[in-house]
JSON list of C-alpha atoms in Angstrom, two decimals:
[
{"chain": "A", "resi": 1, "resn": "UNK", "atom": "CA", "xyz": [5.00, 5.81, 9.87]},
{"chain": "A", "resi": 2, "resn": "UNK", "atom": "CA", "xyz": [4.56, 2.60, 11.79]},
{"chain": "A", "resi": 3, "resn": "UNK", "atom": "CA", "xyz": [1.22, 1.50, 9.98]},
{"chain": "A", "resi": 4, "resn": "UNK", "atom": "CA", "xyz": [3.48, 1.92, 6.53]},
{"chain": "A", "resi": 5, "resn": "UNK", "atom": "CA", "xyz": [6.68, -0.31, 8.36]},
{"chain": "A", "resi": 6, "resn": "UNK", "atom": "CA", "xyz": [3.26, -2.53, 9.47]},
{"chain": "A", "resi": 7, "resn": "UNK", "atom": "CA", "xyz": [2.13, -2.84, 5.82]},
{"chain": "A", "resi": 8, "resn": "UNK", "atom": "CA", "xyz": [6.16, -3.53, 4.63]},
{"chain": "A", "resi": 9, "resn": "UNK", "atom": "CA", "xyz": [6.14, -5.95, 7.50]},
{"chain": "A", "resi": 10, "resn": "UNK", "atom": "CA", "xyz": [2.84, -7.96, 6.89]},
{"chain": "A", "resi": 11, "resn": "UNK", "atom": "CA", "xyz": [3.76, -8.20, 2.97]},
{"chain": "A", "resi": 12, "resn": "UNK", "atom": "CA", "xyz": [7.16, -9.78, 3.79]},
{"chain": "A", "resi": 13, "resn": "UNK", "atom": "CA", "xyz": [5.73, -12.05, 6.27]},
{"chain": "A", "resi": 14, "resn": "UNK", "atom": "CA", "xyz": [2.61, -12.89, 3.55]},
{"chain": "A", "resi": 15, "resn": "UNK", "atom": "CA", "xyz": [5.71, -13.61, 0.74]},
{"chain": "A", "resi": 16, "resn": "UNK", "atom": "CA", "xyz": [7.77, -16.26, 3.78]},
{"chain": "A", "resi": 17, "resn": "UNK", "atom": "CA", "xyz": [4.88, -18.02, 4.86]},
{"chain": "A", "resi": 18, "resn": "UNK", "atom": "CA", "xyz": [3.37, -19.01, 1.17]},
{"chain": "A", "resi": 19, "resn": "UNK", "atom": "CA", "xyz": [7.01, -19.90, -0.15]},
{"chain": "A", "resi": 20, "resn": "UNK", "atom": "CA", "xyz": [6.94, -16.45, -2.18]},
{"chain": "A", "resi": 21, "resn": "UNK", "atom": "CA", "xyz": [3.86, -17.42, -4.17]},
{"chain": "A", "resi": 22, "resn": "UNK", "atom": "CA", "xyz": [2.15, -15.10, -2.58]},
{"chain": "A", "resi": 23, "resn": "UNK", "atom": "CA", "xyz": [1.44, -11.30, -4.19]},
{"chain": "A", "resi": 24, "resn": "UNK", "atom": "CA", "xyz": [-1.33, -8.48, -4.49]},
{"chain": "A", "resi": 25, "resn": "UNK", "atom": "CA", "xyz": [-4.46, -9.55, -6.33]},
{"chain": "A", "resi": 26, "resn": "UNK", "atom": "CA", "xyz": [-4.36, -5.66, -7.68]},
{"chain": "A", "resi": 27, "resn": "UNK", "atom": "CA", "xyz": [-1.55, -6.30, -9.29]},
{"chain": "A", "resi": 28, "resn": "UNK", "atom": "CA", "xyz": [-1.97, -9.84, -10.88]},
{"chain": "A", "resi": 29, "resn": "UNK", "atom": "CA", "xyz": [-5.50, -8.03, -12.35]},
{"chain": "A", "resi": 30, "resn": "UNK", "atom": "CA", "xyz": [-3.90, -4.66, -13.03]},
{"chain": "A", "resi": 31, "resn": "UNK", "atom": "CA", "xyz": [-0.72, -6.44, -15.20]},
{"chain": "A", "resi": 32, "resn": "UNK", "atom": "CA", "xyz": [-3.12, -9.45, -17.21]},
{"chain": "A", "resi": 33, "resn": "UNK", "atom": "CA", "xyz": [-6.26, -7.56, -18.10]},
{"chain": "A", "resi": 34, "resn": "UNK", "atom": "CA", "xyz": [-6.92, -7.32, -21.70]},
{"chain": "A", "resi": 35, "resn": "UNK", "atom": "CA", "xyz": [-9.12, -5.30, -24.11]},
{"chain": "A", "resi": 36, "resn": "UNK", "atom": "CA", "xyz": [-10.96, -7.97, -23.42]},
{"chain": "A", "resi": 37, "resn": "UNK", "atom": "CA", "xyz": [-11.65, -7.13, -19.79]},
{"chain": "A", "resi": 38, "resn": "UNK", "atom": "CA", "xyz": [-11.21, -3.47, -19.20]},
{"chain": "A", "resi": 39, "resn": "UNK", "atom": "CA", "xyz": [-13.61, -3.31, -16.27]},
{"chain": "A", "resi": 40, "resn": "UNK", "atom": "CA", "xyz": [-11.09, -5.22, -14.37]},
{"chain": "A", "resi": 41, "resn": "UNK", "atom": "CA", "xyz": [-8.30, -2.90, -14.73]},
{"chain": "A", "resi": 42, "resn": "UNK", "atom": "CA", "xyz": [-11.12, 0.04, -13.76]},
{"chain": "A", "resi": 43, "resn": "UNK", "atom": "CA", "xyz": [-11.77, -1.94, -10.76]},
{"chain": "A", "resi": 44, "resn": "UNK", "atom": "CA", "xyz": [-8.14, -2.29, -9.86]},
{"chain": "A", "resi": 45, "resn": "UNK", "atom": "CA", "xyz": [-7.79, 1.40, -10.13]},
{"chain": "A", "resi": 46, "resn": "UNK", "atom": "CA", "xyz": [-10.55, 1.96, -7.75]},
{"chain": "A", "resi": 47, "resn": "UNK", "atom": "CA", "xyz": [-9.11, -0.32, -5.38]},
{"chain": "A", "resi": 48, "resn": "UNK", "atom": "CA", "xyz": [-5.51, 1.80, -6.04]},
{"chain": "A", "resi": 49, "resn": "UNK", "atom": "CA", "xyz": [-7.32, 5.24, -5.38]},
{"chain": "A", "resi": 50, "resn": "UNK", "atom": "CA", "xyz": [-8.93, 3.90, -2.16]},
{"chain": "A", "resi": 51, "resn": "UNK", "atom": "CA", "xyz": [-5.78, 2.97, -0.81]},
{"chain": "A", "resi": 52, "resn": "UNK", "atom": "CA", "xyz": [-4.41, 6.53, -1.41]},
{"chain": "A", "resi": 53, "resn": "UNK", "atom": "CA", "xyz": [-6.92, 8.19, -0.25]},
{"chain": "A", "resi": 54, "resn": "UNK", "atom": "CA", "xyz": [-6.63, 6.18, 3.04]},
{"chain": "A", "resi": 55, "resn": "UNK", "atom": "CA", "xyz": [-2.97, 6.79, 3.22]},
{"chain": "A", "resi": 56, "resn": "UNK", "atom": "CA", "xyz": [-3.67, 10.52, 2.71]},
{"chain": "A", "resi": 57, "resn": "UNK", "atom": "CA", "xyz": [-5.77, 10.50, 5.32]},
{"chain": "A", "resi": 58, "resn": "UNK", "atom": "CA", "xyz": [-3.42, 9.51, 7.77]},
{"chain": "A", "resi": 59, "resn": "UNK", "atom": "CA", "xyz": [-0.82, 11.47, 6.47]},
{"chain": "A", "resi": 60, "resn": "UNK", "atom": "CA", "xyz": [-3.10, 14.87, 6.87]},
{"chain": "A", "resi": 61, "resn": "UNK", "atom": "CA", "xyz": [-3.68, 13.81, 10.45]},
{"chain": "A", "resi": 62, "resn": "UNK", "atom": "CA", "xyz": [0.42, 13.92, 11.21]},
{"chain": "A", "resi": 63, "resn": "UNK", "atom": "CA", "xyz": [0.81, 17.27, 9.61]},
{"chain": "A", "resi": 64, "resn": "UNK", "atom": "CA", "xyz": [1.44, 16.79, 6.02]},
{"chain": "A", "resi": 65, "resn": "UNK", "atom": "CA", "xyz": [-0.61, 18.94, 3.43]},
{"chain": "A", "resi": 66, "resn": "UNK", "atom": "CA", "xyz": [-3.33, 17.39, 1.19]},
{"chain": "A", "resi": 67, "resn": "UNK", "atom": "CA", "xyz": [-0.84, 17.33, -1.79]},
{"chain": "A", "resi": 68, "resn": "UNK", "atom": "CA", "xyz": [2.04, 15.93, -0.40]},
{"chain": "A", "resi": 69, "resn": "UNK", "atom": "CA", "xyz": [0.27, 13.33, 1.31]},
{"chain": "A", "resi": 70, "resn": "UNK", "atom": "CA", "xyz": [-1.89, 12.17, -2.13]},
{"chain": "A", "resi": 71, "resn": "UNK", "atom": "CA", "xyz": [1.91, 11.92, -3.36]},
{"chain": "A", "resi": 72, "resn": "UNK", "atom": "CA", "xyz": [3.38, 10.06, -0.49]},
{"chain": "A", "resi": 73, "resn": "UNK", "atom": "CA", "xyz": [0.52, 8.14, -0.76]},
{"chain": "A", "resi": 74, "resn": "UNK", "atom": "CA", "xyz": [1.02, 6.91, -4.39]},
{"chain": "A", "resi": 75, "resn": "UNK", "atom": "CA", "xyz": [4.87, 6.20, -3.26]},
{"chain": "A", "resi": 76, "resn": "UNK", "atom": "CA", "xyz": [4.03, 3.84, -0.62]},
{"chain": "A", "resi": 77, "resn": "UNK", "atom": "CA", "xyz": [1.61, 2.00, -2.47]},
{"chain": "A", "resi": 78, "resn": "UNK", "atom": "CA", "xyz": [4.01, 2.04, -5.83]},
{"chain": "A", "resi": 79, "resn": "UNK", "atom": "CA", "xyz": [6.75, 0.91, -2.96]},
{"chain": "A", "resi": 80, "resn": "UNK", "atom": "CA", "xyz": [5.30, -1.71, -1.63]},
{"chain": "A", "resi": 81, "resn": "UNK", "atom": "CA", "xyz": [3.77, -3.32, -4.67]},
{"chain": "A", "resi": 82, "resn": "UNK", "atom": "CA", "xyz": [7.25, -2.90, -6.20]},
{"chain": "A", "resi": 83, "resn": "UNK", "atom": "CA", "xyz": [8.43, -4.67, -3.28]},
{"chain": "A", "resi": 84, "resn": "UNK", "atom": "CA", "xyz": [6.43, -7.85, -3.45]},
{"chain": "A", "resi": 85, "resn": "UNK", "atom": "CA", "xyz": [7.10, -8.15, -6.99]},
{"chain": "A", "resi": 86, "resn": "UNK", "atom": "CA", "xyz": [10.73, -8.24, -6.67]},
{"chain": "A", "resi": 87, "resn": "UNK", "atom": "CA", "xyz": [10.81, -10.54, -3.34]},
{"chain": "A", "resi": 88, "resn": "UNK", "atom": "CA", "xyz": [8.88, -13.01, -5.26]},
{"chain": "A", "resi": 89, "resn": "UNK", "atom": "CA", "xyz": [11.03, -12.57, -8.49]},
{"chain": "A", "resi": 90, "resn": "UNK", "atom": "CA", "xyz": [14.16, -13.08, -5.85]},
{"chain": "A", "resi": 91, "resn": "UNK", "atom": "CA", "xyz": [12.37, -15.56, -3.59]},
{"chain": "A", "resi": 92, "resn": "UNK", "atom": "CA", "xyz": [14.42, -13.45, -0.97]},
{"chain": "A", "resi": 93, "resn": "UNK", "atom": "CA", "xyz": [13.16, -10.63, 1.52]},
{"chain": "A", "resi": 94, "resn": "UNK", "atom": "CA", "xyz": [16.49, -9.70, 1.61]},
{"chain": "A", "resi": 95, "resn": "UNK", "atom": "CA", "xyz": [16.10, -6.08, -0.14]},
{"chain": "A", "resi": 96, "resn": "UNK", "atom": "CA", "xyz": [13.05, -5.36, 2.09]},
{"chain": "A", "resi": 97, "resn": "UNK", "atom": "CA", "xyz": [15.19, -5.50, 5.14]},
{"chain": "A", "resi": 98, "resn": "UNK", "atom": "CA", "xyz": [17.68, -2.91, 3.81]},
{"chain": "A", "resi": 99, "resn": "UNK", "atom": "CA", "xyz": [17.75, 1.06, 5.50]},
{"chain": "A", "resi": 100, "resn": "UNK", "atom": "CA", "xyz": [15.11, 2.56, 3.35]},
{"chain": "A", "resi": 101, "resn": "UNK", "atom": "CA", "xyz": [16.20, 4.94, 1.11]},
{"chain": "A", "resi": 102, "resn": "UNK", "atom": "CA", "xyz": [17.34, 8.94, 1.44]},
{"chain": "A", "resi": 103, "resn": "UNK", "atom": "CA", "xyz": [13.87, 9.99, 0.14]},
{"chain": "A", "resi": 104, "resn": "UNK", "atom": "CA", "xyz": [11.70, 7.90, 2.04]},
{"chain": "A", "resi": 105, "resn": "UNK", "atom": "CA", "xyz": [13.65, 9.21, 5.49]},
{"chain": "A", "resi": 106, "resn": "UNK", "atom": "CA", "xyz": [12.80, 12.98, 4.52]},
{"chain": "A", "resi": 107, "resn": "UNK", "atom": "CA", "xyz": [9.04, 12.28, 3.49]},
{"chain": "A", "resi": 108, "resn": "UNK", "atom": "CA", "xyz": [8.70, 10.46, 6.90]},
{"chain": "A", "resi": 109, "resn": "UNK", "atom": "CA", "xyz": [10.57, 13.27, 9.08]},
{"chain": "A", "resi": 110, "resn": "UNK", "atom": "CA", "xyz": [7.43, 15.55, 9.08]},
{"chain": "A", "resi": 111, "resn": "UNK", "atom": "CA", "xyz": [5.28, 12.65, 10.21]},
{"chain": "A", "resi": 112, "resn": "UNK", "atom": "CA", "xyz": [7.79, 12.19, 13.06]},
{"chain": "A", "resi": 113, "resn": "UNK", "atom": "CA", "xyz": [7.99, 15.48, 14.06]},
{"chain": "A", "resi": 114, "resn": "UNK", "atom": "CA", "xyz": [3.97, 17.17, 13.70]},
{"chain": "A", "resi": 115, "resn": "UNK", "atom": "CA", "xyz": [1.36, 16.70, 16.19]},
{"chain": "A", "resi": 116, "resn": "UNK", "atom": "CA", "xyz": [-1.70, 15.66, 14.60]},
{"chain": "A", "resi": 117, "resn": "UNK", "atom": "CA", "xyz": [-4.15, 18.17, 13.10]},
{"chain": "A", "resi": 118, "resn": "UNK", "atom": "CA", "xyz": [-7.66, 17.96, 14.22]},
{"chain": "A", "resi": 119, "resn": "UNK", "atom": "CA", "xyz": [-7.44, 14.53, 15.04]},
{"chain": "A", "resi": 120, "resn": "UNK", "atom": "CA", "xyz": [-10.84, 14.13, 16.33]},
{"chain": "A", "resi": 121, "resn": "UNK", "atom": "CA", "xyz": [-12.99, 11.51, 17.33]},
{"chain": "A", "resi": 122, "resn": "UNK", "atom": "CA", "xyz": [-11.87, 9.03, 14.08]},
{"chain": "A", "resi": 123, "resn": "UNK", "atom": "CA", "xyz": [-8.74, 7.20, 14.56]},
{"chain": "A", "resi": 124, "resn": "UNK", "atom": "CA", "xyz": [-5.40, 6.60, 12.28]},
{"chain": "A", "resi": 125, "resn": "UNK", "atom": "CA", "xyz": [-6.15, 4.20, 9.49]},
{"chain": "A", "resi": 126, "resn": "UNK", "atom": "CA", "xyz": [-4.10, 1.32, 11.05]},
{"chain": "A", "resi": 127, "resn": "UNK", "atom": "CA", "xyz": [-1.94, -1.35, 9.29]},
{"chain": "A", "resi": 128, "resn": "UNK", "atom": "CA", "xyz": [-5.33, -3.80, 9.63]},
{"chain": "A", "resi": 129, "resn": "UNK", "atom": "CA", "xyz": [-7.11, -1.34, 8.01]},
{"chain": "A", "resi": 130, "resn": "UNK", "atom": "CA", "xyz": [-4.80, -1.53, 4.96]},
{"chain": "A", "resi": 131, "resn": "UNK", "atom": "CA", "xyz": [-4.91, -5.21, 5.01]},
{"chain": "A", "resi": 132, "resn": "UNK", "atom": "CA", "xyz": [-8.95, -5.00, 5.57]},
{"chain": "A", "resi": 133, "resn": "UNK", "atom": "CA", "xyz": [-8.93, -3.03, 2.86]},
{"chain": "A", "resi": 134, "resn": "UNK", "atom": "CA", "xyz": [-6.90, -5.16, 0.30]},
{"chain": "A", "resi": 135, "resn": "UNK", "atom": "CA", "xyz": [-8.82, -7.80, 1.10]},
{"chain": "A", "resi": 136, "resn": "UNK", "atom": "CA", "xyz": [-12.40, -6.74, 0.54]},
{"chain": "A", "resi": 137, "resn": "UNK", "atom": "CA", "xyz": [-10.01, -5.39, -2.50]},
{"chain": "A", "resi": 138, "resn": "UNK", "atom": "CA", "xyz": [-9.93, -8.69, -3.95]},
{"chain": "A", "resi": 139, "resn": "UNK", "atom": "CA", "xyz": [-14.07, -9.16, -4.29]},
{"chain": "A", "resi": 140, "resn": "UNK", "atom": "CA", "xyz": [-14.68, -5.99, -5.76]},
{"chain": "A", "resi": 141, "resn": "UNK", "atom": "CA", "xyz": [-12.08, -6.55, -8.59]},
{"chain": "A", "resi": 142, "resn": "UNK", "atom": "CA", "xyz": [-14.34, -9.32, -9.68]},
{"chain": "A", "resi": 143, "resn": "UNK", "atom": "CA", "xyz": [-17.15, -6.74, -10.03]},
{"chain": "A", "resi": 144, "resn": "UNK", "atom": "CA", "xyz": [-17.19, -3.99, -12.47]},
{"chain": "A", "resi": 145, "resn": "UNK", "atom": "CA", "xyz": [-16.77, -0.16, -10.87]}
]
């Protein structure tokens, strides 16, 4: 679960540093796009889908099953979106500093407590992965999928 605190921690720290103006291309693209541009909301799916699946991932390699982790996935994502939104609505991090909530600690205790499965030779998608990602995120919502 550190790469997800990592994520938490690198949004908060993106929101302080720009004076809270700044937030997730996805989203911005994902909230405005029209009838008028439907390929962009496609593309911000994609870019959605590839961040679950690289959650999942990780999640799989600390013991969780395919299913939960495609779940988990989608809450983290959701979460941390949801997050940004309201710490720029608030122009506070305050609420992303509080205990996380009752469900969050008992979808995290597996990771804590499983050894890896089959790690292999790959590695963990780390929190610079995430960020990677959501960056190269932002060119290919200007393309269609």
């Amino acid at each position: 679960m550190a790469a997800v605190d990592a994520f938490f921690v690198l949004w908060r720290d993106r929101l302080v540093e720009s004076g809270f103006r700044a937030g997730c291309p996805m989203v911005a693209v994902a909230v405005e796009t029209n009838d008028d541009a439907r390929q962009l909301a496609r593309s911000a799916a994609v870019v959605c889908a590839r961040w679950q699946e690289a959650l999942a991932a990780l999640f799989v390699r600390h013991g969780l099953t395919e299913e939960r982790s495609r779940r988990l996935g989608a809450f983290i994502i959701a979460a941390v979106e949801g997050a940004v939104i309201m710490c720029r609505a608030e122009q506070s991090t305050a609420r992303s500093r509080q205990p996380p909530p009752k469900s969050t600690t008992c979808f995290s205790m597996p990771c804590a407590t499983a050894p890896p499965v089959n790690p292999g030779p790959s590695r963990s998608p780390q929190p610079r992965d995430l960020v990677s990602s959501a960056r190269r995120s932002r060119h290919a919502l200007a393309r269609p999928p």
